[in-house]
Short mmCIF file of C-alpha atoms in Angstrom, two decimals:
data_model
loop_
_atom_site.label_atom_id
_atom_site.label_comp_id
_atom_site.label_asym_id
_atom_site.label_seq_id
_atom_site.Cartn_x
_atom_site.Cartn_y
_atom_site.Cartn_z
CA MET A 1 -5.01 6.62 20.60
CA SER A 2 -4.68 10.23 21.75
CA ASP A 3 -5.08 13.14 19.34
CA ALA A 4 -1.35 13.86 19.55
CA ALA A 5 -0.47 10.24 18.82
CA GLN A 6 -2.94 10.17 15.91
CA LYS A 7 -1.32 13.31 14.50
CA ALA A 8 2.12 11.71 14.80
CA TYR A 9 0.88 8.46 13.29
CA GLN A 10 -0.54 10.20 10.22
CA ALA A 11 2.59 12.32 9.69
CA ILE A 12 5.06 9.44 10.05
CA ARG A 13 2.94 7.07 7.98
CA HIS A 14 2.62 9.63 5.19
CA GLY A 15 6.36 10.25 5.25
CA ILE A 16 7.06 6.54 4.86
CA LEU A 17 4.46 5.84 2.18
CA SER A 18 5.37 8.92 0.15
CA GLY A 19 9.05 7.90 0.10
CA ASP A 20 10.55 10.48 2.48
CA TYR A 21 11.89 7.47 4.39
CA ALA A 22 13.19 4.36 2.63
CA PRO A 23 13.07 0.76 3.91
CA GLY A 24 15.75 0.39 6.57
CA ASP A 25 15.96 4.10 7.42
CA ARG A 26 16.14 4.92 11.12
CA LEU A 27 13.25 6.87 12.63
CA VAL A 28 14.95 9.08 15.21
CA GLU A 29 12.58 10.21 17.96
CA VAL A 30 14.06 13.69 18.35
CA ASP A 31 13.64 14.30 14.60
CA LEU A 32 10.07 12.99 14.69
CA VAL A 33 9.25 15.30 17.59
CA THR A 34 10.24 18.26 15.41
CA LEU A 35 8.43 16.87 12.36
CA CYS A 36 5.16 16.13 14.14
CA GLY A 37 5.14 18.91 16.71
CA VAL A 38 4.33 16.57 19.61
CA SER A 39 6.25 15.11 22.56
CA ARG A 40 8.07 11.78 22.61
CA THR A 41 5.24 9.87 24.30
CA PRO A 42 2.77 10.17 21.37
CA ILE A 43 5.65 9.56 18.96
CA ARG A 44 6.31 6.23 20.65
CA GLU A 45 2.61 5.37 20.62
CA ALA A 46 2.45 6.13 16.90
CA LEU A 47 5.53 4.00 16.21
CA ARG A 48 4.03 1.05 18.08
CA ARG A 49 0.90 1.28 15.94
CA LEU A 50 2.99 1.42 12.78
CA GLN A 51 4.90 -1.59 14.06
CA SER A 52 1.63 -3.50 14.47
CA GLU A 53 0.83 -2.69 10.83
CA GLY A 54 4.18 -4.03 9.62
CA ILE A 55 5.41 -0.64 8.44
CA VAL A 56 7.97 -0.06 11.20
CA ASP A 57 10.39 -2.39 12.99
CA ILE A 58 11.32 -1.67 16.61
CA ALA A 59 14.31 -3.44 18.13
CA PRO A 60 15.50 -3.20 21.76
CA ASN A 61 18.39 -0.73 22.15
CA SER A 62 18.26 0.06 18.43
CA GLY A 63 15.10 2.12 18.10
CA ALA A 64 12.70 2.21 15.17
CA THR A 65 13.42 1.71 11.48
CA VAL A 66 11.23 1.59 8.41
CA ALA A 67 10.42 -2.07 7.80
CA ALA A 68 12.43 -3.84 5.10
CA TRP A 69 11.03 -7.02 3.56
CA SER A 70 12.93 -10.02 2.27
CA LYS A 71 11.95 -11.38 -1.16
CA GLN A 72 10.21 -14.36 0.44
CA GLU A 73 8.38 -12.16 2.94
CA PHE A 74 7.19 -9.93 0.12
CA ALA A 75 5.96 -12.94 -1.87
CA ASP A 76 4.13 -14.21 1.22
CA LEU A 77 2.62 -10.78 1.77
CA TYR A 78 1.21 -10.72 -1.76
CA ASP A 79 -0.17 -14.22 -1.35
CA VAL A 80 -2.07 -13.18 1.78
CA ARG A 81 -3.15 -9.93 0.16
CA THR A 82 -4.49 -11.78 -2.88
CA ARG A 83 -6.69 -14.00 -0.71
CA LEU A 84 -7.98 -11.23 1.55
CA GLU A 85 -8.71 -8.67 -1.15
CA GLY A 86 -10.35 -11.29 -3.34
CA MET A 87 -12.67 -12.05 -0.44
CA ALA A 88 -13.27 -8.33 0.10
CA ALA A 89 -14.24 -7.79 -3.54
CA GLY A 90 -16.73 -10.66 -3.35
CA LEU A 91 -18.34 -9.22 -0.22
CA ALA A 92 -18.35 -5.74 -1.75
CA ALA A 93 -20.42 -7.06 -4.66
CA GLU A 94 -23.02 -8.21 -2.14
CA ARG A 95 -22.96 -5.24 0.26
CA ARG A 96 -21.95 -2.13 -1.69
CA THR A 97 -23.99 1.07 -1.76
CA GLU A 98 -24.27 3.72 -4.45
CA HIS A 99 -21.96 5.89 -2.37
CA ASP A 100 -19.36 3.11 -2.46
CA LEU A 101 -19.62 2.81 -6.24
CA ASN A 102 -19.28 6.58 -6.68
CA ALA A 103 -16.18 6.68 -4.47
CA LEU A 104 -14.59 3.78 -6.35
CA ALA A 105 -15.34 5.41 -9.69
CA ALA A 106 -13.78 8.68 -8.52
CA SER A 107 -10.55 6.96 -7.49
CA VAL A 108 -10.33 5.18 -10.85
CA GLU A 109 -10.99 8.41 -12.74
CA THR A 110 -8.13 10.08 -10.86
CA MET A 111 -5.81 7.18 -11.60
CA ALA A 112 -6.82 7.15 -15.28
CA MET A 113 -6.04 10.87 -15.57
CA LEU A 114 -2.63 10.34 -13.96
CA ALA A 115 -1.97 7.40 -16.29
CA GLU A 116 -2.66 9.45 -19.42
CA ARG A 117 -0.07 12.06 -18.47
CA TYR A 118 2.34 9.54 -17.01
CA ASP A 119 5.04 9.75 -19.67
CA ALA A 120 5.10 13.56 -19.63
CA ALA A 121 4.65 14.15 -15.90
CA PRO A 122 4.71 10.98 -13.76
CA ASP A 123 3.40 11.53 -10.24
CA HIS A 124 4.16 8.29 -8.45
CA VAL A 125 2.94 9.47 -5.06
CA ALA A 126 -0.44 10.60 -6.41
CA ILE A 127 -0.83 7.35 -8.36
CA ALA A 128 -0.01 5.27 -5.29
CA PHE A 129 -2.51 7.10 -3.12
CA ALA A 130 -5.25 6.95 -5.77
CA ASN A 131 -4.63 3.22 -5.96
CA SER A 132 -4.77 3.01 -2.17
CA ALA A 133 -8.10 4.86 -2.19
CA PHE A 134 -9.51 2.31 -4.62
CA HIS A 135 -8.42 -0.71 -2.61
CA GLY A 136 -9.49 0.94 0.63
CA GLY A 137 -12.86 1.65 -0.96
CA ILE A 138 -13.28 -2.06 -1.71
CA LEU A 139 -12.70 -2.85 1.96
CA GLU A 140 -15.19 -0.17 2.97
CA ALA A 141 -17.79 -1.61 0.62
CA ALA A 142 -17.21 -5.12 2.01
CA ARG A 143 -18.57 -4.01 5.40
CA SER A 144 -16.42 -6.47 7.33
CA ARG A 145 -14.45 -5.04 10.22
CA ALA A 146 -12.47 -8.23 10.76
CA LEU A 147 -11.50 -8.46 7.09
CA SER A 148 -10.61 -4.78 6.94
CA LEU A 149 -8.32 -5.01 9.95
CA ALA A 150 -6.53 -8.02 8.49
CA ALA A 151 -6.25 -6.71 4.93
CA ARG A 152 -4.96 -3.24 5.76
CA GLN A 153 -1.86 -4.77 7.32
CA VAL A 154 -0.81 -6.16 3.94
CA MET A 155 -1.93 -3.28 1.73
CA ASP A 156 0.57 -0.60 2.73
CA ALA A 157 3.83 -2.39 1.93
CA PRO A 158 3.48 -2.01 -1.86
CA LEU A 159 2.94 1.72 -1.30
CA MET A 160 5.95 1.87 1.01
CA LEU A 161 8.11 0.19 -1.62
CA ARG A 162 6.83 2.56 -4.32
CA THR A 163 5.97 -0.23 -6.73
CA PHE A 164 4.32 2.15 -9.21
CA ARG A 165 7.75 3.54 -10.06
CA GLN A 166 8.28 0.25 -11.85
CA TYR A 167 5.23 0.58 -14.11
CA SER A 168 5.33 1.72 -17.72
CA GLN A 169 2.44 3.82 -18.98
CA GLU A 170 1.01 0.74 -20.68
CA LYS A 171 1.08 -1.30 -17.47
CA LEU A 172 -0.49 1.57 -15.56
CA ARG A 173 -3.29 1.79 -18.12
CA ASN A 174 -3.80 -1.95 -17.77
CA SER A 175 -4.07 -1.56 -14.00
CA VAL A 176 -6.74 1.11 -14.47
CA SER A 177 -8.62 -1.20 -16.85
CA GLN A 178 -8.51 -3.96 -14.24
CA HIS A 179 -9.92 -1.58 -11.63
CA GLN A 180 -12.76 -0.75 -14.00
CA GLU A 181 -13.54 -4.44 -14.46
CA ILE A 182 -13.66 -4.94 -10.69
CA ILE A 183 -16.07 -2.03 -10.33
CA GLU A 184 -18.28 -3.44 -13.07
CA ALA A 185 -18.46 -6.81 -11.32
CA ILE A 186 -19.24 -5.16 -7.98
CA SER A 187 -21.84 -2.84 -9.49
CA ILE A 188 -23.92 -5.74 -10.88
CA GLY A 189 -23.54 -7.76 -7.70
CA ASP A 190 -21.53 -10.63 -9.22
CA ALA A 191 -19.47 -11.79 -6.23
CA ASP A 192 -17.67 -14.58 -8.09
CA TRP A 193 -16.59 -12.29 -10.93
CA ALA A 194 -15.48 -9.59 -8.49
CA ARG A 195 -13.43 -12.10 -6.50
CA VAL A 196 -11.72 -13.53 -9.59
CA ALA A 197 -11.07 -10.09 -11.09
CA MET A 198 -9.48 -8.80 -7.88
CA THR A 199 -7.39 -11.95 -7.43
CA SER A 200 -6.10 -11.66 -11.00
CA HIS A 201 -5.39 -7.96 -10.52
CA ILE A 202 -3.26 -8.48 -7.40
CA LYS A 203 -1.35 -11.36 -8.99
CA ARG A 204 -0.61 -9.30 -12.08
CA GLY A 205 0.67 -6.49 -9.88
CA PHE A 206 3.03 -8.87 -8.16
CA ARG A 207 4.30 -10.27 -11.45
CA ALA A 208 4.88 -6.73 -12.74
CA LEU A 209 7.06 -6.14 -9.71
CA VAL A 210 9.16 -9.31 -9.75
CA SER A 211 9.53 -9.36 -13.55
CA ARG A 212 11.94 -6.43 -13.27
CA PRO A 213 14.42 -7.60 -10.62
CA VAL A 214 16.85 -4.82 -11.38
CA VAL A 215 14.72 -2.44 -9.29
CA VAL A 216 14.50 -4.74 -6.29
CA PRO A 217 16.79 -3.47 -3.50
CA ALA A 218 19.89 -5.60 -3.06
CA GLN A 219 19.42 -5.17 0.68
CA TRP A 220 16.32 -7.42 0.57
CA ASP A 221 18.67 -10.38 0.80
CA GLN A 222 20.34 -8.95 3.88
CA SER A 223 19.25 -8.56 7.49
CA LYS A 224 16.07 -6.57 8.02
CA THR A 225 17.76 -4.71 10.86
CA LYS A 226 20.58 -3.33 8.75
CA THR A 227 20.07 0.31 7.77
CA GLN A 228 19.70 0.63 4.03
CA LYS A 229 20.70 3.58 1.93
CA ARG A 230 17.90 5.76 0.66
CA GLY A 231 17.22 5.42 -3.01
CA GLY A 232 17.56 1.65 -3.16
CA ILE A 233 14.18 1.57 -4.87
CA PRO A 234 13.83 3.63 -8.08
#
């Protein structure tokens, strides 16, 4: 990927994951050219990469839209994510370095700080990216390129759908506590414990999402190609 395409990829991806674009929103090339400061060719290259990651849909004669997931697709995604990240946590317990443990601890400390001030000043974007840093750090510690490539394709959708907007402060604190347990298991090299703790953590996250159906976009039951109105997800 060229430098210009990489720049476009990072800018568009950040815009989607931070909520500037909602599921179903069109990604108009001329607007992206202005946003990213590059020509249309790297924009198209960036969109194809985002399509390969499941973040963007590209349809002939319709252009690109932010991917929208059906309820069943989202359940399937979490099932795959549970299996892959459980495996990653187990490998991380066997292959982690002190640098890995320090990075994981830093991400959890950030998330814990954000959780404590959640009721007064919720910062959903910062929470989501701190959480992403933790889960990405697990993949880094696992030292498996194949696993990392597979897992990253199912890790961004929860960020894109802004699932942390559906957490109470108590649930967010529980999520932090679960992260701490995973780190403890990895730090002592207990692969089985790390795998079970991560699997439980992902499943609890999914249940926290589906237990509050009022926040699930009504458009999830409609065609993925239909443009959805922004704000469908709280």
